[in-house]
Amino acid sequence: MMQSSELTTKAKEYLRIAKVDLVIGYLEGTTKDRRRAGFIRSAEEADNLVLDERCEDNLAVYLVKENLLARYKKVAIFLNPAGIRTINVLASEEQIEADKIVILGFEITGGDVRILDGESVDDFSELIAQLKLKAFDSEQMADVDEIDSLDVDKRFEYWRGEFSKCIKCYACRQACPMCYCNRCIVECNQPQWICRSAHTLGNFEWNIVRAFHLAGRCVGCGNCERACPVDIPLMKINRKLGKEVLDRFDYFVGSSKDQQAVLTSFKQDDPQEFIL
Amino acid sequence: MKILRKDKLDGVFEKIRANGFDIFAPVENEGNSRYAKIERADEISFDMILPKGTLKEIFFPRSECLLRYKIAKRKVDVEEADTPNDKRVIFGVRPCDAAGVGIDDAVFSWDYRDDSWFARRNNTIVISIACVKSDDFCMCTSVGSSPDDKRASDVMLYPLADESGWSIEEITDKGREIISSVNDLIEEAASEVALAELASVPVRFEIDKVTSWLNNRENFDSKFWDEISQRCIGCGVCTYLCPTCHCFDIQDEGDVYSGVRRRNWDSCSFALFTLHTSGHNPRATQASRWRQRIMHKFNYYPEKFNLISCTGCGRCTRYCPVDMGITETLERINMFEQ
């Protein structure tokens, strides 16, 4: 606990000396198990900040909502490693200016909070390089492998069952920092690309499109899965695609802010065996 | 005093089914609890506070076909969808969910009478169970509802203290008919049987104070709306899991020769909801969308129908991905008025 209070004290200090004019952090929630995003503008308010093992949500989603960054000079934000990688992706996709962000980095391991050294996103390159080495190991992929081992019919049945629950509330999209489009493809109707209805076909279309748009962009923060009100295991899809781009292209999403998107860049040594 | 014992439920369901009804009840399905069709009584989850899905889904599905069309050279064939005629008994409904359907009757019979809503309403019998449990999110007593709100229930069951069954209160003619159809499985208790105590749900705000604050035009542009909705991410969880939210969108699915016209749920939380063709959006910010949701439920709907469009089920807070909800907003407004 000593450590986590160091970080909230730091946030307070940044506001006091006007190093930043906004802190996005965690506050206590409606119940004792819940934590919620807080937007803190003064050192006094910063006393309400909390940081503990329940602070799971990737707050970077707020950096791309309603042009938030345009209203502040500099923003400090509590981020875990997936959140830090989010900054790299958003910067490389030119959605945010990385130098406007002061990172208050932390990591939750086994119920403990560990404070991460660094402040600008580049300070965490080594940490991210280390994460890449153990990304998508067999333990993390056990549930995905289980589905992969099924026959195609069974796999289809599994996902049909899961997607049929979808009510198209788009909580997965709204909770995702990478889903920043002002107008999502499901909202385009001239022509209508995606079925709007929440029937099984429409749900397949939505969930597959969502997965494809996140391939090589998802940092695995888990916001989508936590937000889903009907418990669709979206992270199984995200991890599957994440492992695919790592294995095929040696690409770990959000490694640096200059990283080019894997699906829109070409390298001479990219695997090309699919070309007939 | 009429008593329905739990061990008679399968017998009761069998008889009801023999009369052409499907039985629906709250069931738990891998974290996705809802009112769903059941065959046996042991499929019912009596333990949950409320299912995630609301009763409105039974009458107003998240997507339904309104008509089919075919466009030929010189004519258009339109075939309207059949009026739903499935007979259903929904057993074990939470009173706040039933009340929500009662509240929505007003809007579905206002400027036009919604055929599919009322066809389903007329063919459905709602058997509610008064609540003996509540959680931190329940707030029925704050919005004029209660653990045994009788609105839109045909029968209300009161749990017995010994948990062996329920005491029956018949509310409507439909309720009396269904109970009399299973009369031989109903016990007539000679003396009063002890009932379980109903859930004690604390009152969290004074609704009159809240509605009067909302009614003050000056508060429409209050900074409060920006502050309370800062963390709203604009998803549809609160509206889609709400027992009274009833907004929908009409969509054609198909090509230029044939297709289906469907009615789908829609949500005032979405930016697209009020986006004009011109590109202008009168509700340009999430704050204005959250204000709309609160105003609709606690100002416009009461003004139009003399009903508050909230039953206090608490789902909006319970399932909000960012820990928002109606309760906190109204508690805060209540504090302004102290």
Coordinates of C-alpha atoms in Angstrom, one line a residue:
Chain A
M1 CA 0.0 0.0 0.0
M2 CA 2.9 2.3 0.7
Q3 CA 3.9 2.1 -2.9
S4 CA 0.5 2.8 -4.4
S5 CA 0.1 5.9 -2.2
E6 CA 3.4 7.1 -3.6
L7 CA 1.8 7.3 -7.0
T8 CA -1.4 9.1 -5.8
T9 CA 0.9 11.6 -3.9
K10 CA 2.8 12.1 -7.1
A11 CA -0.5 12.9 -9.0
K12 CA -1.4 15.4 -6.3
E13 CA 2.0 17.0 -6.5
Y14 CA 1.8 17.3 -10.3
L15 CA -1.5 19.2 -10.0
R16 CA -0.1 21.4 -7.2
I17 CA 2.9 22.5 -9.2
A18 CA 0.7 22.7 -12.4
K19 CA 2.8 20.2 -14.2
V20 CA -0.5 18.8 -15.4
D21 CA -4.0 20.3 -15.4
L22 CA -5.9 17.0 -15.4
V23 CA -5.3 13.7 -13.7
I24 CA -7.3 10.7 -14.8
G25 CA -7.2 8.1 -12.0
Y26 CA -9.3 5.8 -10.0
L27 CA -11.8 6.7 -7.3
E28 CA -13.8 4.5 -5.0
G29 CA -17.0 3.2 -6.6
T30 CA -20.6 2.5 -5.6
T31 CA -19.7 -0.6 -3.7
K32 CA -16.5 -1.5 -1.9
D33 CA -15.4 -3.8 -4.8
R34 CA -15.8 -1.2 -7.4
R35 CA -13.4 1.4 -8.7
R36 CA -14.3 4.1 -11.1
A37 CA -12.6 6.6 -13.3
G38 CA -12.0 10.0 -11.8
F39 CA -11.2 13.3 -13.5
I40 CA -9.1 15.3 -11.1
R41 CA -8.4 19.0 -11.7
S42 CA -7.1 20.2 -8.3
A43 CA -4.6 19.0 -5.7
E44 CA -7.4 18.9 -3.0
E45 CA -9.5 16.6 -5.1
A46 CA -6.5 14.3 -5.6
D47 CA -6.9 13.1 -2.0
N48 CA -9.7 10.9 -3.2
L49 CA -7.6 8.9 -5.6
V50 CA -7.1 5.3 -4.9
L51 CA -4.9 2.6 -6.4
D52 CA -5.3 -1.0 -5.6
E53 CA -5.7 -4.4 -7.2
R54 CA -9.3 -3.5 -8.2
C55 CA -8.1 -0.8 -10.6
E56 CA -8.3 -2.9 -13.7
D57 CA -9.9 -0.6 -16.3
N58 CA -7.8 0.9 -19.0
L59 CA -8.4 4.6 -18.5
A60 CA -6.8 5.5 -21.8
V61 CA -10.2 5.1 -23.4
Y62 CA -11.0 8.5 -22.1
L63 CA -8.1 10.1 -24.0
V64 CA -10.0 9.7 -27.2
K65 CA -13.5 10.6 -26.0
E66 CA -15.0 13.9 -27.0
N67 CA -11.6 15.4 -27.9
L68 CA -10.6 15.5 -24.2
L69 CA -7.0 16.2 -24.8
A70 CA -7.8 19.4 -26.7
R71 CA -9.1 20.9 -23.5
Y72 CA -6.0 20.4 -21.4
K73 CA -2.4 21.3 -21.7
K74 CA -1.0 18.2 -20.1
V75 CA -2.7 15.1 -18.6
A76 CA -1.4 12.6 -16.1
I77 CA -3.1 9.2 -16.3
F78 CA -2.9 6.1 -14.2
L79 CA -2.0 3.2 -16.6
N80 CA -1.0 -0.4 -16.3
P81 CA 1.3 -1.9 -18.9
A82 CA -1.6 -2.5 -21.3
G83 CA -2.7 1.1 -20.8
I84 CA 0.9 2.2 -21.5
R85 CA 0.9 0.2 -24.7
T86 CA -2.4 1.9 -25.6
I87 CA -0.6 5.3 -25.6
N88 CA 1.9 3.9 -28.1
V89 CA -0.9 2.7 -30.4
L90 CA -2.9 5.9 -30.2
A91 CA 0.2 8.0 -30.8
S92 CA 1.3 5.9 -33.8
E93 CA -2.2 6.2 -35.2
E94 CA -2.0 9.9 -34.7
Q95 CA -4.9 10.1 -32.3
I96 CA -3.0 11.7 -29.4
E97 CA 0.2 13.6 -28.9
A98 CA 2.3 11.4 -26.6
D99 CA 4.1 14.4 -25.1
K100 CA 0.8 15.7 -23.7
I101 CA 0.6 12.5 -21.5
V102 CA 2.3 12.0 -18.2
I103 CA 2.1 8.3 -17.3
L104 CA 1.6 7.2 -13.7
G105 CA 2.5 3.6 -14.4
F106 CA 1.6 0.6 -12.2
E107 CA 1.3 -3.1 -12.5
I108 CA -1.0 -5.4 -10.6
T109 CA 0.6 -8.8 -9.9
G110 CA -1.0 -11.4 -7.6
G111 CA -3.1 -8.8 -5.9
D112 CA -0.2 -6.4 -5.3
V113 CA 0.4 -3.0 -6.9
R114 CA 3.9 -2.3 -8.2
I115 CA 4.8 1.1 -9.2
L116 CA 6.6 1.4 -12.6
D117 CA 9.4 3.8 -13.1
G118 CA 9.0 6.3 -15.9
E119 CA 6.8 9.1 -17.1
S120 CA 6.9 9.4 -20.9
V121 CA 5.8 6.5 -22.9
D122 CA 9.3 5.9 -24.2
D123 CA 10.5 5.3 -20.6
F124 CA 8.6 2.0 -20.7
S125 CA 10.2 0.5 -23.8
E126 CA 12.2 -2.0 -21.9
L127 CA 9.3 -3.1 -19.8
I128 CA 7.2 -3.7 -23.0
A129 CA 10.1 -5.6 -24.6
Q130 CA 10.1 -7.8 -21.5
L131 CA 6.3 -8.3 -21.8
K132 CA 6.7 -9.4 -25.4
L133 CA 9.0 -12.2 -24.4
K134 CA 6.3 -13.9 -22.3
A135 CA 3.3 -12.8 -24.2
F136 CA 0.7 -15.4 -25.2
D137 CA 2.5 -18.2 -23.4
S138 CA 0.7 -21.6 -23.2
E139 CA -0.9 -20.7 -19.8
Q140 CA -2.5 -17.6 -21.2
M141 CA -3.6 -19.4 -24.3
A142 CA -5.0 -22.5 -22.6
D143 CA -8.7 -21.6 -23.1
V144 CA -8.0 -20.5 -26.7
D145 CA -6.2 -23.7 -27.5
E146 CA -9.1 -25.6 -26.1
I147 CA -11.5 -24.0 -28.7
D148 CA -8.9 -24.3 -31.5
S149 CA -8.7 -28.1 -30.8
L150 CA -12.4 -28.5 -31.6
D151 CA -13.7 -29.5 -35.1
V152 CA -14.8 -26.6 -37.2
D153 CA -18.5 -27.4 -36.6
K154 CA -18.1 -27.5 -32.9
R155 CA -16.1 -24.2 -32.9
F156 CA -18.8 -22.6 -35.0
E157 CA -21.4 -23.9 -32.5
Y158 CA -19.4 -22.5 -29.6
W159 CA -19.3 -19.0 -31.1
R160 CA -22.8 -19.1 -32.4
G161 CA -23.9 -19.8 -28.8
E162 CA -21.8 -16.9 -27.5
F163 CA -22.7 -14.4 -30.2
S164 CA -26.4 -15.2 -30.0
K165 CA -26.3 -13.6 -26.5
C166 CA -25.1 -10.3 -27.9
I167 CA -27.6 -7.4 -27.5
K168 CA -25.6 -4.9 -29.6
C169 CA -25.2 -2.5 -26.8
Y170 CA -21.8 -1.8 -28.2
A171 CA -20.3 -1.7 -24.7
C172 CA -17.3 -3.6 -26.1
R173 CA -16.7 -0.9 -28.6
Q174 CA -17.3 2.1 -26.3
A175 CA -15.0 0.7 -23.7
C176 CA -12.2 0.1 -26.2
P177 CA -9.6 2.8 -26.6
M178 CA -8.9 1.6 -30.1
C179 CA -12.5 2.1 -31.2
Y180 CA -12.2 5.8 -31.6
C181 CA -13.9 6.2 -35.0
N182 CA -16.4 9.1 -35.0
R183 CA -18.6 6.9 -37.1
C184 CA -18.3 3.2 -36.7
I185 CA -18.8 1.0 -39.7
V186 CA -22.0 -0.4 -38.1
E187 CA -23.4 3.2 -38.2
C188 CA -22.8 3.6 -41.9
N189 CA -25.9 2.9 -44.0
Q190 CA -25.1 4.2 -47.4
P191 CA -24.4 1.4 -48.1
Q192 CA -25.3 -0.6 -45.1
W193 CA -22.2 -2.8 -44.6
I194 CA -23.2 -4.5 -41.4
C195 CA -26.6 -5.7 -40.3
R196 CA -27.8 -3.6 -37.5
S197 CA -30.1 -6.2 -36.0
A198 CA -29.1 -8.2 -32.9
H199 CA -30.1 -11.5 -34.5
T200 CA -27.4 -14.2 -34.7
L201 CA -26.3 -13.3 -38.2
G202 CA -26.0 -9.6 -37.3
N203 CA -24.2 -10.4 -34.1
F204 CA -21.7 -12.6 -36.0
E205 CA -21.1 -9.7 -38.5
W206 CA -20.5 -7.2 -35.7
N207 CA -18.3 -9.4 -33.6
I208 CA -16.2 -10.5 -36.6
V209 CA -15.8 -7.0 -37.8
R210 CA -14.8 -5.8 -34.3
A211 CA -12.2 -8.6 -34.1
F212 CA -10.7 -7.8 -37.5
H213 CA -10.5 -4.1 -36.8
L214 CA -8.6 -4.9 -33.6
A215 CA -6.2 -7.5 -35.1
G216 CA -2.7 -6.1 -34.6
R217 CA -4.2 -3.2 -32.6
C218 CA -5.5 -4.8 -29.4
V219 CA -3.3 -4.4 -26.4
G220 CA -5.3 -6.9 -24.4
C221 CA -6.4 -4.5 -21.7
G222 CA -9.7 -6.5 -21.2
N223 CA -12.0 -3.4 -21.1
C224 CA -14.3 -5.0 -23.7
E225 CA -14.8 -8.3 -21.9
R226 CA -15.3 -6.6 -18.6
A227 CA -17.9 -4.2 -20.1
C228 CA -19.9 -6.9 -21.9
P229 CA -23.2 -7.3 -20.0
V230 CA -23.8 -10.8 -21.4
D231 CA -20.3 -12.2 -20.7
I232 CA -19.1 -13.0 -24.2
P233 CA -15.5 -14.1 -23.9
L234 CA -14.1 -11.5 -26.2
M235 CA -10.6 -11.8 -24.9
K236 CA -10.4 -15.3 -26.3
I237 CA -10.8 -13.7 -29.8
N238 CA -8.4 -10.8 -29.0
R239 CA -5.7 -13.1 -27.7
K240 CA -6.0 -15.5 -30.6
L241 CA -5.4 -12.6 -33.0
G242 CA -2.7 -11.1 -30.9
K243 CA -0.8 -14.3 -30.9
E244 CA -1.3 -14.6 -34.6
V245 CA 0.4 -11.3 -35.4
L246 CA 3.1 -12.0 -32.9
D247 CA 3.9 -15.4 -34.4
R248 CA 3.5 -14.4 -38.0
F249 CA 5.0 -11.0 -38.0
D250 CA 7.0 -10.8 -34.8
Y251 CA 4.8 -7.9 -33.9
F252 CA 3.8 -7.0 -30.4
V253 CA 1.2 -4.3 -30.4
G254 CA 2.0 -1.0 -28.8
S255 CA 5.8 -1.6 -28.5
S256 CA 6.7 2.0 -29.5
K257 CA 5.0 5.1 -30.6
D258 CA 6.7 4.8 -34.0
Q259 CA 5.6 1.3 -34.6
Q260 CA 3.7 1.0 -37.9
A261 CA 0.4 -0.9 -37.9
V262 CA 1.1 -4.5 -38.8
L263 CA -1.7 -4.8 -41.3
T264 CA -1.0 -1.6 -43.2
S265 CA 2.8 -1.9 -43.5
F266 CA 5.0 -4.2 -45.5
K267 CA 8.3 -5.7 -44.8
Q268 CA 10.5 -7.7 -47.2
D269 CA 10.6 -10.7 -44.8
D270 CA 6.9 -10.8 -44.1
P271 CA 5.6 -14.4 -44.6
Q272 CA 4.4 -14.7 -48.1
E273 CA 3.5 -18.3 -48.5
F274 CA -0.2 -17.4 -49.0
I275 CA 0.7 -15.9 -52.4
L276 CA 0.0 -18.6 -54.9
Chain B
M1 CA -55.6 -18.4 1.8
K2 CA -54.5 -20.2 -1.4
I3 CA -51.1 -21.8 -1.3
L4 CA -48.9 -23.1 -4.1
R5 CA -46.3 -25.5 -2.9
K6 CA -42.9 -25.7 -4.7
D7 CA -43.2 -29.5 -5.1
K8 CA -46.4 -29.0 -7.1
L9 CA -44.8 -26.7 -9.7
D10 CA -44.0 -29.3 -12.3
G11 CA -47.6 -30.5 -12.1
V12 CA -48.9 -27.0 -12.4
F13 CA -46.6 -26.3 -15.4
E14 CA -47.8 -29.5 -17.1
K15 CA -51.4 -28.5 -16.8
I16 CA -50.7 -25.0 -18.0
R17 CA -48.8 -26.4 -20.9
A18 CA -51.6 -28.7 -21.8
N19 CA -53.7 -25.6 -22.3
G20 CA -51.4 -24.4 -25.0
F21 CA -49.1 -22.1 -23.0
D22 CA -45.3 -22.0 -23.0
I23 CA -43.7 -21.4 -19.6
F24 CA -41.0 -18.8 -19.2
A25 CA -39.1 -18.2 -16.0
P26 CA -35.8 -16.6 -14.8
V27 CA -32.9 -18.9 -15.7
E28 CA -29.2 -18.7 -15.2
N29 CA -27.2 -19.5 -18.3
E30 CA -23.5 -19.1 -18.0
G31 CA -23.7 -15.6 -16.6
N32 CA -26.4 -14.5 -18.9
S33 CA -29.6 -14.8 -16.9
R34 CA -32.9 -13.9 -18.4
Y35 CA -36.6 -14.9 -18.7
A36 CA -36.4 -17.9 -20.9
K37 CA -38.6 -20.8 -21.9
I38 CA -38.3 -23.7 -19.5
E39 CA -39.6 -27.3 -19.4
R40 CA -39.1 -28.2 -15.7
A41 CA -39.3 -26.3 -12.5
D42 CA -35.7 -27.1 -11.5
E43 CA -34.5 -25.0 -14.4
I44 CA -35.8 -21.9 -12.6
S45 CA -33.2 -19.8 -10.6
F46 CA -35.0 -18.7 -7.5
D47 CA -31.9 -17.4 -5.9
M48 CA -30.9 -14.5 -8.1
I49 CA -32.0 -11.1 -7.2
L50 CA -33.0 -10.4 -10.7
P51 CA -32.1 -11.8 -14.1
K52 CA -29.9 -9.5 -16.3
G53 CA -32.5 -9.5 -19.1
T54 CA -35.8 -7.8 -18.4
L55 CA -39.3 -8.8 -18.9
K56 CA -39.7 -6.2 -21.7
E57 CA -37.8 -8.6 -24.0
I58 CA -40.8 -10.9 -23.9
F59 CA -43.1 -8.3 -25.4
F60 CA -40.5 -6.1 -27.2
P61 CA -37.7 -8.4 -28.5
R62 CA -34.4 -6.8 -29.3
S63 CA -35.0 -7.4 -33.0
E64 CA -38.3 -8.3 -34.7
C65 CA -39.6 -8.6 -38.2
L66 CA -42.3 -6.1 -39.1
L67 CA -42.8 -6.9 -42.8
R68 CA -41.2 -8.5 -45.8
Y69 CA -41.1 -6.8 -49.2
K70 CA -40.5 -7.8 -52.8
I71 CA -39.9 -5.3 -55.5
A72 CA -40.8 -6.4 -59.1
K73 CA -40.9 -4.4 -62.3
R74 CA -44.1 -2.6 -61.7
K75 CA -45.2 -3.5 -58.3
V76 CA -44.1 -3.9 -54.7
D77 CA -45.4 -6.8 -52.6
V78 CA -45.5 -6.2 -49.0
E79 CA -46.3 -9.0 -46.6
E80 CA -46.8 -8.0 -43.0
A81 CA -45.3 -10.2 -40.3
D82 CA -47.9 -12.4 -38.5
T83 CA -49.2 -11.0 -35.3
P84 CA -47.5 -12.9 -32.5
N85 CA -50.0 -15.4 -31.0
D86 CA -47.9 -17.6 -28.8
K87 CA -49.6 -18.1 -25.4
R88 CA -47.1 -17.7 -22.6
V89 CA -47.1 -17.8 -18.8
I90 CA -44.1 -16.0 -17.3
F91 CA -43.5 -17.5 -13.9
G92 CA -41.4 -15.9 -11.1
V93 CA -41.3 -12.4 -12.6
R94 CA -39.7 -9.8 -10.3
P95 CA -42.4 -7.2 -9.5
C96 CA -40.1 -4.3 -10.7
D97 CA -39.9 -6.0 -14.1
A98 CA -43.6 -6.5 -14.4
A99 CA -44.2 -2.9 -13.4
G100 CA -41.9 -1.8 -16.2
V101 CA -44.1 -3.5 -18.7
G102 CA -47.1 -1.8 -17.2
I103 CA -45.4 1.6 -17.5
D104 CA -44.6 0.9 -21.2
D105 CA -48.2 0.1 -22.0
A106 CA -48.8 3.9 -21.9
V107 CA -46.3 4.7 -24.6
F108 CA -47.2 1.7 -26.8
S109 CA -50.9 2.8 -26.8
W110 CA -50.3 6.5 -27.2
D111 CA -50.2 8.0 -30.7
Y112 CA -50.7 4.5 -32.2
R113 CA -51.5 1.2 -30.7
D114 CA -48.6 -1.1 -31.1
D115 CA -50.0 -4.4 -32.4
S116 CA -47.2 -6.7 -31.6
W117 CA -46.7 -5.4 -28.1
F118 CA -50.4 -5.7 -27.2
A119 CA -50.8 -9.1 -29.0
R120 CA -48.1 -10.4 -26.8
R121 CA -49.4 -8.6 -23.7
N122 CA -52.9 -10.2 -24.3
N123 CA -51.5 -13.7 -24.8
T124 CA -49.2 -13.6 -21.8
I125 CA -49.9 -14.2 -18.1
V126 CA -47.5 -12.7 -15.7
I127 CA -47.0 -14.5 -12.4
S128 CA -44.8 -12.5 -10.1
I129 CA -43.1 -13.4 -6.9
A130 CA -42.8 -10.6 -4.3
C131 CA -39.1 -10.0 -3.4
V132 CA -37.7 -11.2 -0.1
K133 CA -34.2 -10.3 -1.1
S134 CA -32.5 -7.2 -2.4
D135 CA -29.0 -6.0 -3.1
D136 CA -27.1 -2.7 -2.8
F137 CA -28.5 -1.6 -6.2
C138 CA -32.2 -2.2 -5.6
M139 CA -34.1 1.1 -5.2
C140 CA -37.7 0.4 -6.0
T141 CA -39.0 2.1 -2.9
S142 CA -37.3 5.4 -4.1
V143 CA -39.3 5.6 -7.3
G144 CA -42.8 4.7 -6.0
S145 CA -42.5 1.0 -6.6
S146 CA -42.1 -1.8 -4.0
P147 CA -41.0 -5.4 -3.5
D148 CA -44.6 -6.4 -4.3
D149 CA -45.5 -3.7 -6.9
K150 CA -48.6 -5.2 -8.6
R151 CA -48.6 -3.2 -11.8
A152 CA -48.9 -5.6 -14.9
S153 CA -48.8 -8.7 -12.7
D154 CA -51.8 -11.1 -13.1
V155 CA -50.9 -13.0 -10.0
M156 CA -48.6 -12.1 -7.1
L157 CA -47.0 -14.9 -5.1
Y158 CA -45.9 -14.1 -1.5
P159 CA -43.1 -16.5 -0.3
L160 CA -44.0 -18.6 2.8
A161 CA -41.7 -18.2 5.8
D162 CA -40.8 -21.9 5.6
E163 CA -39.8 -21.6 1.9
S164 CA -42.1 -24.4 0.9
G165 CA -44.1 -22.3 -1.5
W166 CA -46.1 -19.2 -1.9
S167 CA -49.4 -17.6 -0.9
I168 CA -51.4 -16.6 -4.0
E169 CA -52.9 -13.3 -4.7
E170 CA -55.0 -13.2 -7.8
I171 CA -54.9 -9.7 -9.3
T172 CA -56.6 -9.8 -12.7
D173 CA -59.2 -12.0 -14.4
K174 CA -56.4 -13.6 -16.4
G175 CA -54.7 -14.4 -13.1
R176 CA -57.9 -15.9 -11.6
E177 CA -58.4 -18.0 -14.7
I178 CA -54.9 -19.5 -14.7
I179 CA -55.1 -20.3 -11.0
S180 CA -58.5 -21.9 -11.4
S181 CA -57.2 -24.0 -14.2
V182 CA -54.7 -25.6 -11.8
N183 CA -57.1 -25.6 -8.8
D184 CA -56.6 -29.2 -7.8
L185 CA -52.9 -28.5 -7.3
I186 CA -53.6 -25.5 -5.1
E187 CA -53.9 -25.9 -1.4
E188 CA -56.5 -24.1 0.6
A189 CA -54.9 -23.3 4.0
A190 CA -57.5 -23.4 6.8
S191 CA -55.6 -21.0 9.0
E192 CA -53.2 -18.1 8.2
V193 CA -49.8 -19.4 7.1
A194 CA -46.7 -17.4 8.0
L195 CA -45.3 -15.4 5.1
A196 CA -41.7 -14.5 4.7
E197 CA -40.8 -10.9 5.4
L198 CA -40.5 -8.8 2.2
A199 CA -37.2 -7.2 1.2
S200 CA -36.5 -4.0 3.0
V201 CA -35.2 -1.7 0.4
P202 CA -34.0 1.7 1.7
V203 CA -35.3 4.9 0.2
R204 CA -32.3 6.6 -1.3
F205 CA -33.8 10.0 -2.4
E206 CA -37.0 11.9 -2.2
I207 CA -38.5 11.6 -5.7
D208 CA -40.6 14.7 -5.4
K209 CA -37.5 16.8 -4.7
V210 CA -35.7 15.2 -7.7
T211 CA -38.6 15.8 -10.1
S212 CA -39.0 19.4 -9.0
W213 CA -35.3 20.1 -9.6
L214 CA -35.6 18.5 -13.0
N215 CA -38.7 20.5 -13.7
N216 CA -36.8 23.8 -13.2
R217 CA -35.8 24.9 -16.6
E218 CA -32.7 26.6 -15.3
N219 CA -31.2 23.3 -14.3
F220 CA -31.3 22.0 -17.9
D221 CA -28.0 23.7 -18.5
S222 CA -26.5 23.0 -15.1
K223 CA -22.8 22.1 -15.0
F224 CA -23.9 19.1 -13.0
W225 CA -24.8 17.2 -16.1
D226 CA -21.2 17.5 -17.4
E227 CA -19.8 16.4 -14.1
I228 CA -22.0 13.5 -13.4
S229 CA -21.6 12.0 -16.9
Q230 CA -17.8 12.5 -17.3
R231 CA -17.0 8.9 -17.2
C232 CA -20.0 7.7 -19.4
I233 CA -18.5 5.9 -22.4
G234 CA -21.8 6.0 -24.3
C235 CA -22.7 2.3 -24.5
G236 CA -26.2 1.0 -24.4
V237 CA -26.0 -1.3 -21.4
C238 CA -28.2 0.9 -19.1
T239 CA -30.9 1.3 -21.7
Y240 CA -30.9 -2.2 -23.1
L241 CA -31.1 -3.8 -19.6
C242 CA -33.7 -1.2 -18.4
P243 CA -37.2 -2.6 -17.8
T244 CA -38.8 0.5 -19.3
C245 CA -36.5 1.9 -22.0
H246 CA -38.5 1.3 -25.2
C247 CA -36.8 3.3 -28.0
F248 CA -36.4 1.5 -31.3
D249 CA -35.1 2.0 -34.8
I250 CA -36.5 0.7 -38.0
Q251 CA -34.1 -1.0 -40.4
D252 CA -34.5 -2.6 -43.8
E253 CA -32.3 -5.6 -44.4
G254 CA -32.0 -6.9 -47.9
D255 CA -31.3 -5.7 -51.4
V256 CA -33.2 -3.7 -54.0
Y257 CA -35.4 -6.6 -54.9
S258 CA -36.5 -8.0 -51.6
G259 CA -35.9 -7.7 -47.9
V260 CA -37.2 -7.6 -44.4
R261 CA -38.1 -4.5 -42.4
R262 CA -37.1 -5.0 -38.8
R263 CA -37.6 -3.1 -35.5
N264 CA -34.5 -3.1 -33.3
W265 CA -33.8 -1.6 -29.9
D266 CA -32.1 1.8 -30.0
S267 CA -30.5 3.8 -27.3
C268 CA -30.4 7.5 -26.5
S269 CA -26.8 6.9 -25.2
F270 CA -25.6 6.5 -28.7
A271 CA -24.3 9.5 -30.5
L272 CA -26.0 8.3 -33.7
F273 CA -29.4 8.4 -32.0
T274 CA -30.1 12.0 -32.8
L275 CA -27.6 12.6 -35.5
H276 CA -29.2 14.5 -38.4
T277 CA -28.6 13.9 -42.1
S278 CA -27.0 17.3 -42.2
G279 CA -24.3 16.2 -39.8
H280 CA -25.7 18.4 -37.0
N281 CA -26.4 16.6 -33.7
P282 CA -28.7 18.3 -31.2
R283 CA -27.3 16.1 -28.5
A284 CA -23.7 16.5 -29.3
T285 CA -22.1 15.5 -26.0
Q286 CA -22.5 12.4 -23.8
A287 CA -23.6 14.8 -21.0
S288 CA -26.6 15.9 -23.1
R289 CA -27.5 12.3 -23.8
W290 CA -27.3 11.3 -20.1
R291 CA -29.5 14.3 -19.2
Q292 CA -32.0 13.2 -21.9
R293 CA -32.2 9.7 -20.3
I294 CA -32.9 11.2 -16.9
M295 CA -35.3 13.8 -18.1
H296 CA -37.2 11.3 -20.2
K297 CA -37.7 9.0 -17.2
F298 CA -38.4 11.6 -14.5
N299 CA -39.8 14.6 -16.3
Y300 CA -41.1 14.0 -19.8
Y301 CA -42.7 10.6 -19.2
P302 CA -44.4 11.8 -15.9
E303 CA -45.6 14.9 -17.7
K304 CA -47.1 13.0 -20.5
F305 CA -48.4 9.8 -18.8
N306 CA -48.3 10.7 -15.2
L307 CA -45.9 7.8 -14.6
I308 CA -42.3 7.7 -13.6
S309 CA -40.5 5.6 -16.2
C310 CA -38.2 3.8 -13.7
T311 CA -39.1 0.9 -11.4
G312 CA -35.9 1.0 -9.3
C313 CA -34.6 -2.4 -10.5
G314 CA -31.0 -0.9 -10.3
R315 CA -29.7 -2.7 -13.4
C316 CA -28.4 0.5 -14.8
T317 CA -25.9 0.8 -11.9
R318 CA -25.5 -2.9 -11.4
Y319 CA -24.2 -3.6 -14.9
C320 CA -22.7 -0.2 -15.9
P321 CA -19.2 -0.8 -17.1
V322 CA -18.0 2.5 -15.6
D323 CA -20.0 2.5 -12.4
M324 CA -22.6 5.1 -13.3
G325 CA -26.4 4.8 -13.0
I326 CA -29.6 6.5 -12.3
T327 CA -29.4 6.1 -8.5
E328 CA -26.3 8.2 -8.0
T329 CA -27.5 10.9 -10.3
L330 CA -30.8 11.2 -8.5
E331 CA -29.1 11.0 -5.1
R332 CA -27.0 14.0 -6.1
I333 CA -29.9 16.0 -7.3
N334 CA -31.7 15.2 -4.1
M335 CA -28.8 16.7 -2.2
F336 CA -29.1 20.0 -4.2
E337 CA -32.7 20.3 -2.9
Q338 CA -31.8 19.8 0.8

